[in-house]
XYZ file of C-alpha atoms in Angstrom:
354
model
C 110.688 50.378 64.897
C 109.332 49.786 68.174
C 107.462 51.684 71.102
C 109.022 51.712 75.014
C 105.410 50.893 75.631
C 105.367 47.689 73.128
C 108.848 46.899 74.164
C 108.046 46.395 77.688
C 104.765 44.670 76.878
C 106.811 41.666 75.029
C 107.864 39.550 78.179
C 110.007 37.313 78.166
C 111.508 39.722 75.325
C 113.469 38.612 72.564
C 115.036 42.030 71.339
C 116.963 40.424 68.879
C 115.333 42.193 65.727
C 114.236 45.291 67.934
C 114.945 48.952 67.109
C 114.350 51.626 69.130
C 114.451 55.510 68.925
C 114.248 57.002 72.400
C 115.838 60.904 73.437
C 118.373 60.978 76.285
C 116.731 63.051 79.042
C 119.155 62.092 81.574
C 122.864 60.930 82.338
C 124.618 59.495 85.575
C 128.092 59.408 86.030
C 130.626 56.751 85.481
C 130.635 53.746 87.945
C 133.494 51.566 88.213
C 132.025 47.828 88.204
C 132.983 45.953 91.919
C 133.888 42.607 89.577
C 136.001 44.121 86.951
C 137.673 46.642 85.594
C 135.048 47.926 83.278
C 132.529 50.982 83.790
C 128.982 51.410 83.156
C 126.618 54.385 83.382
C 123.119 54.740 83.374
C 120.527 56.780 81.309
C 116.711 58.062 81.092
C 115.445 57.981 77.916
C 111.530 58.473 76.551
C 109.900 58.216 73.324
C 106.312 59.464 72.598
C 104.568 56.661 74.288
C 106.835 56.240 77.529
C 110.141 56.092 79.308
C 112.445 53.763 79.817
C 116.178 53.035 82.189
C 119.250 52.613 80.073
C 122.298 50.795 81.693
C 125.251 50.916 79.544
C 128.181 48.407 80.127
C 130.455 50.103 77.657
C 132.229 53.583 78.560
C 133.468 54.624 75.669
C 129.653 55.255 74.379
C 129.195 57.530 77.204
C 129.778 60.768 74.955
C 127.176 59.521 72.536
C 124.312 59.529 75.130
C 124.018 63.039 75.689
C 120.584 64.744 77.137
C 118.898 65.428 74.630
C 120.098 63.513 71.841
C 118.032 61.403 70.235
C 119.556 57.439 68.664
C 118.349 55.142 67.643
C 119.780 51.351 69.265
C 119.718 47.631 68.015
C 121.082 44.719 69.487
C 120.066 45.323 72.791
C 118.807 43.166 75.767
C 115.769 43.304 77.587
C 115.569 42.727 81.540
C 112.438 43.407 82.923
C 111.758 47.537 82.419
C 114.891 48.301 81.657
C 116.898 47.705 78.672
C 120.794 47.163 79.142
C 123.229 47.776 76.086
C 126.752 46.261 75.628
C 129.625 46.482 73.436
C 127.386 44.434 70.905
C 124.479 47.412 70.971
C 124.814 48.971 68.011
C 123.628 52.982 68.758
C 122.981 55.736 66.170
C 122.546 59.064 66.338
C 119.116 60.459 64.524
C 116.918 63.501 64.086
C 115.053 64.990 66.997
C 112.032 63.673 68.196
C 109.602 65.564 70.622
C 108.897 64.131 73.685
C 104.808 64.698 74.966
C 104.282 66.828 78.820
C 102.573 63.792 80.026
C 106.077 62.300 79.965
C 108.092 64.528 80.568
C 106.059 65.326 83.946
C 106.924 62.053 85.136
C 110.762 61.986 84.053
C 112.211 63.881 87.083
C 111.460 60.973 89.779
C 114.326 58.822 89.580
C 113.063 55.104 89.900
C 115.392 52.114 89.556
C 114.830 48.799 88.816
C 116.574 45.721 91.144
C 118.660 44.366 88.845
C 120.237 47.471 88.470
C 120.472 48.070 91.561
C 122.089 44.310 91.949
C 124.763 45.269 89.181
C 125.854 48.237 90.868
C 128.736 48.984 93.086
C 128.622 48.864 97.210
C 127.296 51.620 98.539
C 125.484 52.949 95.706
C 122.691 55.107 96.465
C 119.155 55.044 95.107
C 115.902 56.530 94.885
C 112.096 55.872 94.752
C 112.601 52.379 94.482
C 108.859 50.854 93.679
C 108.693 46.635 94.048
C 106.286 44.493 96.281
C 107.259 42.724 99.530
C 106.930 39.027 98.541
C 108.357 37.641 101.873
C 108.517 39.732 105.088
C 110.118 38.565 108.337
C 109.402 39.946 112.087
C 111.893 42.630 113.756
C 114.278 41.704 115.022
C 117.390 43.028 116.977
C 120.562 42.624 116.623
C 124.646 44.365 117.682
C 126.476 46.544 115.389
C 130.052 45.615 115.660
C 131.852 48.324 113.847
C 129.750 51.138 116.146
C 129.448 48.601 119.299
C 125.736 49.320 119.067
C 123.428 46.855 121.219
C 119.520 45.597 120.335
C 119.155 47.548 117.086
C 116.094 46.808 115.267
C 116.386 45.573 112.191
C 113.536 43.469 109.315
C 114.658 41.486 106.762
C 112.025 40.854 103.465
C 112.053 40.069 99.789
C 110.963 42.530 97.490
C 110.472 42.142 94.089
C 109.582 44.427 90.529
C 109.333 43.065 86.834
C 113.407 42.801 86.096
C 113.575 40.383 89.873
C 113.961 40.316 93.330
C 116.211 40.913 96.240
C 116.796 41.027 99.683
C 116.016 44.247 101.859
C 116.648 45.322 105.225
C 114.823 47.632 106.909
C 117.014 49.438 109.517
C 115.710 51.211 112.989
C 112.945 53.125 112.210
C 112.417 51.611 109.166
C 111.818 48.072 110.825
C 108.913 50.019 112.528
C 106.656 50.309 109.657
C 103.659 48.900 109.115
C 104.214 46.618 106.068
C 103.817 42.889 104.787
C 104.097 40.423 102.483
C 101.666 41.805 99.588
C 102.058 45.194 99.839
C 103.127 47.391 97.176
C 105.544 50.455 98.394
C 108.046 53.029 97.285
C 111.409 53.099 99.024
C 111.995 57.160 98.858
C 116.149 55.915 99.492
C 118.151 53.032 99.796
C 121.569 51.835 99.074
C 122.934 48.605 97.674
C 124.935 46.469 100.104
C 126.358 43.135 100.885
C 125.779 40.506 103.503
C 127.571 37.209 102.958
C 129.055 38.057 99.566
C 125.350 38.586 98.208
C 123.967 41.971 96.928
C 121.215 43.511 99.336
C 118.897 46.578 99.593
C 119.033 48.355 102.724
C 117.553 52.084 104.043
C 117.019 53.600 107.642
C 114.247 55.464 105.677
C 110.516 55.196 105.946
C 108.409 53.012 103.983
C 105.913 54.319 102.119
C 102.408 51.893 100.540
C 101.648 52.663 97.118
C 99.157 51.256 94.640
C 100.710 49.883 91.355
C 98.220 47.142 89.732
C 101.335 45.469 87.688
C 103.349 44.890 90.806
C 100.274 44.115 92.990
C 99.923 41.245 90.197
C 103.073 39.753 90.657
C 102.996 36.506 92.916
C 103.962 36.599 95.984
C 105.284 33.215 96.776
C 107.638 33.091 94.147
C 109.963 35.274 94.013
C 113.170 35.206 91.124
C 115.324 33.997 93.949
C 112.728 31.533 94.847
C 112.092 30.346 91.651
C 115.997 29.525 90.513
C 116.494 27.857 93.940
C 116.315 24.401 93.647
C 116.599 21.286 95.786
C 118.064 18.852 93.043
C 121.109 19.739 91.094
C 121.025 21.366 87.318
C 123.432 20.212 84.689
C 125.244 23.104 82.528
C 128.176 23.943 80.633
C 130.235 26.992 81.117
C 131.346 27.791 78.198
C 132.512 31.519 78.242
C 133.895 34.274 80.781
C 132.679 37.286 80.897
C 134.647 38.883 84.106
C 136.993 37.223 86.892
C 137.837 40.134 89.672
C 140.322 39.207 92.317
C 140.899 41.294 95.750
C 142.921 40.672 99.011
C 140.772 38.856 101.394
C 140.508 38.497 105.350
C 140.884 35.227 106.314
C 138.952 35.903 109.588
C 135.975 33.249 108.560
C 132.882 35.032 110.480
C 133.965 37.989 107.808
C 132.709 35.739 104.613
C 136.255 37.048 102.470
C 135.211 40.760 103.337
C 137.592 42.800 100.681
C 140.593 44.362 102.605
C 141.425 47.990 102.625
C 145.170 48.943 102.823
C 145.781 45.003 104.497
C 143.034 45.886 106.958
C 139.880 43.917 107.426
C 137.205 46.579 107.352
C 134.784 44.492 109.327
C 137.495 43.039 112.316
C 140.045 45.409 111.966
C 142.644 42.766 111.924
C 146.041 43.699 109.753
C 147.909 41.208 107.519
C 150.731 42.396 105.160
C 150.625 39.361 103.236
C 146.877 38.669 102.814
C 145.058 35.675 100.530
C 143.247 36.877 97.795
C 139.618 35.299 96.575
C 137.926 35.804 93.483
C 134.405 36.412 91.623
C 133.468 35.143 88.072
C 131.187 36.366 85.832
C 130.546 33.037 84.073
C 128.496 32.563 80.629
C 126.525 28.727 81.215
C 124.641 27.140 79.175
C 121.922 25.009 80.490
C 120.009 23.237 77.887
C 120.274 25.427 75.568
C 119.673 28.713 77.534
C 122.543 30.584 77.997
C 122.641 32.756 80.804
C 125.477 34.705 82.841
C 125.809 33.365 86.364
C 127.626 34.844 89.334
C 130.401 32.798 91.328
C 132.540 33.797 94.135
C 136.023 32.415 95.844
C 134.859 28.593 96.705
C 133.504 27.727 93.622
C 135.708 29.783 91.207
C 138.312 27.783 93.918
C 136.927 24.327 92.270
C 137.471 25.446 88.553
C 141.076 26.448 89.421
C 141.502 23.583 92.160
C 144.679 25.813 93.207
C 145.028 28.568 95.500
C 144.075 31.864 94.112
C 146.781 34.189 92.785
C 146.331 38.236 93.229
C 146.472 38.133 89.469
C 143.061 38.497 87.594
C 143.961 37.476 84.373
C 145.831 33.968 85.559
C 142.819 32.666 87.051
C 140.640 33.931 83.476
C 143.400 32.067 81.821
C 143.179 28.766 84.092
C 139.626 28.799 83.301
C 139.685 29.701 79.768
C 142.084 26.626 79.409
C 139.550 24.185 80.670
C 136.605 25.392 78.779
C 134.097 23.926 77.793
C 133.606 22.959 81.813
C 130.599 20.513 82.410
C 129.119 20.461 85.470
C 125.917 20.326 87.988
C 125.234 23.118 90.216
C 122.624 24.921 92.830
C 121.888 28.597 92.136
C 120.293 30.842 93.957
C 118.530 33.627 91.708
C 122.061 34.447 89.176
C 124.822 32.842 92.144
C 125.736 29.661 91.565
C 125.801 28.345 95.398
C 127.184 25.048 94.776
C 128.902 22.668 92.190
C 130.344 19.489 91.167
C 132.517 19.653 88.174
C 131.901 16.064 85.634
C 135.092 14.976 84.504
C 133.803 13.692 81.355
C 130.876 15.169 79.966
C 127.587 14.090 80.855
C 125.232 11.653 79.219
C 122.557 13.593 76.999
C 119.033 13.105 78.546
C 116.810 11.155 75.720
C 112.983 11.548 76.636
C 110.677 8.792 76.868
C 107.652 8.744 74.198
């Protein structure tokens, strides 16, 4: 059996063997996942030594984690301070354990981590967001179409905590504050948005410094973005699907395949009865050995298909499915592949030199 406090201490963790007994303090509700049909829900959950955030990509365990019950959970994953269970996490329920004031003190703040935040739906709201600004960009101004709003300040920055980094925006107000790249702070509330078919953090609200000696450690020229961003291509093998969404598109280009509503464009307004649809894949690679879920949407899942794509989900899984094991060499940025080349024939195997 292991401690929250030992479990997060293992990084990079390998969970495999792992068991953990934690009590359920809190629940959220059921959120429908924007790339597929499935729902996930999230958790807060504390042992003895600390707490921990629980995202669950299975609904049907959703009437197991009840506040407070106690389980006990194997087969779990790891990212960052938060653990994530699947349909492979294994979850039993188990006598009560007490839970120490110290902890529970600090259990009514709810704090999120970015990858969460990244795997949750548009306009999801959040909380007390704590993460370091690891790239921070002057204000700016720019014009709000959809309100015909002129010269409103915006900031753009990277912010990062221990499960990764993302983009923010700091809106009116916001832009105002007083912070830079290095600084530890607290976003009291954001929400999770898009811009160009990647996630983003955004809030109007304002920005508060805080000290947090494991953030402040983290660097600050490399963020997880950063780091997977590379100028020469990477060679990998998809070789399993976990999701392919489809939705009716606009085909206005400066709206980037913004999702329709009712055969309107949300973003231009313009109307089309018979719209195109584009896709995103939830794709399992395998680079040398590491495998590792990557993100692709319309032009690239466009290239495994190499036909237009249908308003069918499950045709385009099946084209792909057909053509696995795909070889190929990409660009990702962070967990989005950005660009690929699909090889025919599979690659040569790298030998290295003595």
């Amino acid at each position: 059996m292991i401690s929250i406090q030992d479990l997060i201490k293992i990084q990079p963790a390998d969970t495999s063997a792992s068991t953990i007994k934690v009590k359920i303090l809190e629940r959220g509700p059921l959120e429908k996942n924007p790339h597929s049909d499935r729902k996930s829900f999230k958790v807060l959950a504390a042992d003895a030594t600390d707490k921990i955030r629980i995202t669950i990509y299975h609904d049907t365990k959703y009437g197991v984690f009840i506040p407070g019950s106690t389980l006990m959970m194997t087969d779990f994953m790891l990212k960052g301070n938060y653990i994530v269970a699947t349909s492979r996490t294994k979850v039993f329920r188990t006598a009560n354990i007490e839970i120490p004031d110290d902890i529970l003190a600090t259990t009514t703040e709810s704090s999120h981590a970015i990858n969460d935040i990244k795997m949750s739906p548009i306009k999801s709201t959040f909380t007390n967001l704590k993460c370091k600004v690891v790239k921070a960009s002057p204000v700016k101004t720019t014009t709000i179409r959809s309100t015909k709003e002129d010269n409103v300040p915006l900031r753009n920055l990277v912010v990062k905590d221990l499960s990764g980094s993302m983009p923010f925006t700091m809106w009116r107000n916001a832009s105002k504050s007083d912070i830079k790249q290095g600084d530890v702070i607290n976003i009291p509330t954001c929400s999770r948005s898009e811009f160009s078919q990647k996630p983003i953090i955004t809030t109007s609200d304002t920005i508060e410094k805080v000290n947090d000696p494991t953030l402040a450690a983290l660097s600050d020229t490399n963020s997880d973005d950063e780091d997977d961003t590379t100028t020469n291509k990477r060679f990998g093998i998809i070789e399993g699907i976990e999701s392919i969404y489809t939705y009716a598109a606009c085909s206005n280009r400066t709206c980037y395949k913004k999702k329709m509503q009712d055969n309107t464009c949300p973003n231009c307004k313009i109307t089309d009865r018979n719209p195109k649809h584009a896709a995103v894949a939830k794709l399992l690679l395998n680079e040398e050995g590491n495998m590792r879920v990557f993100t692709l949407f319309h032009e690239q899942v466009q290239q495994l298909v190499d036909e237009e794509i249908s308003p069918i989900g499950d045709d385009i899984t099946n084209m792909v499915a057909a053509k696995l094991a795909i070889h190929l060499f990409f660009k990702a940025n962070g967990s989005t592949i950005i660009s690929l080349s699909i090889q025919r024939e599979p690659a040569a195997k790298k030998t290295k030199t003595q």
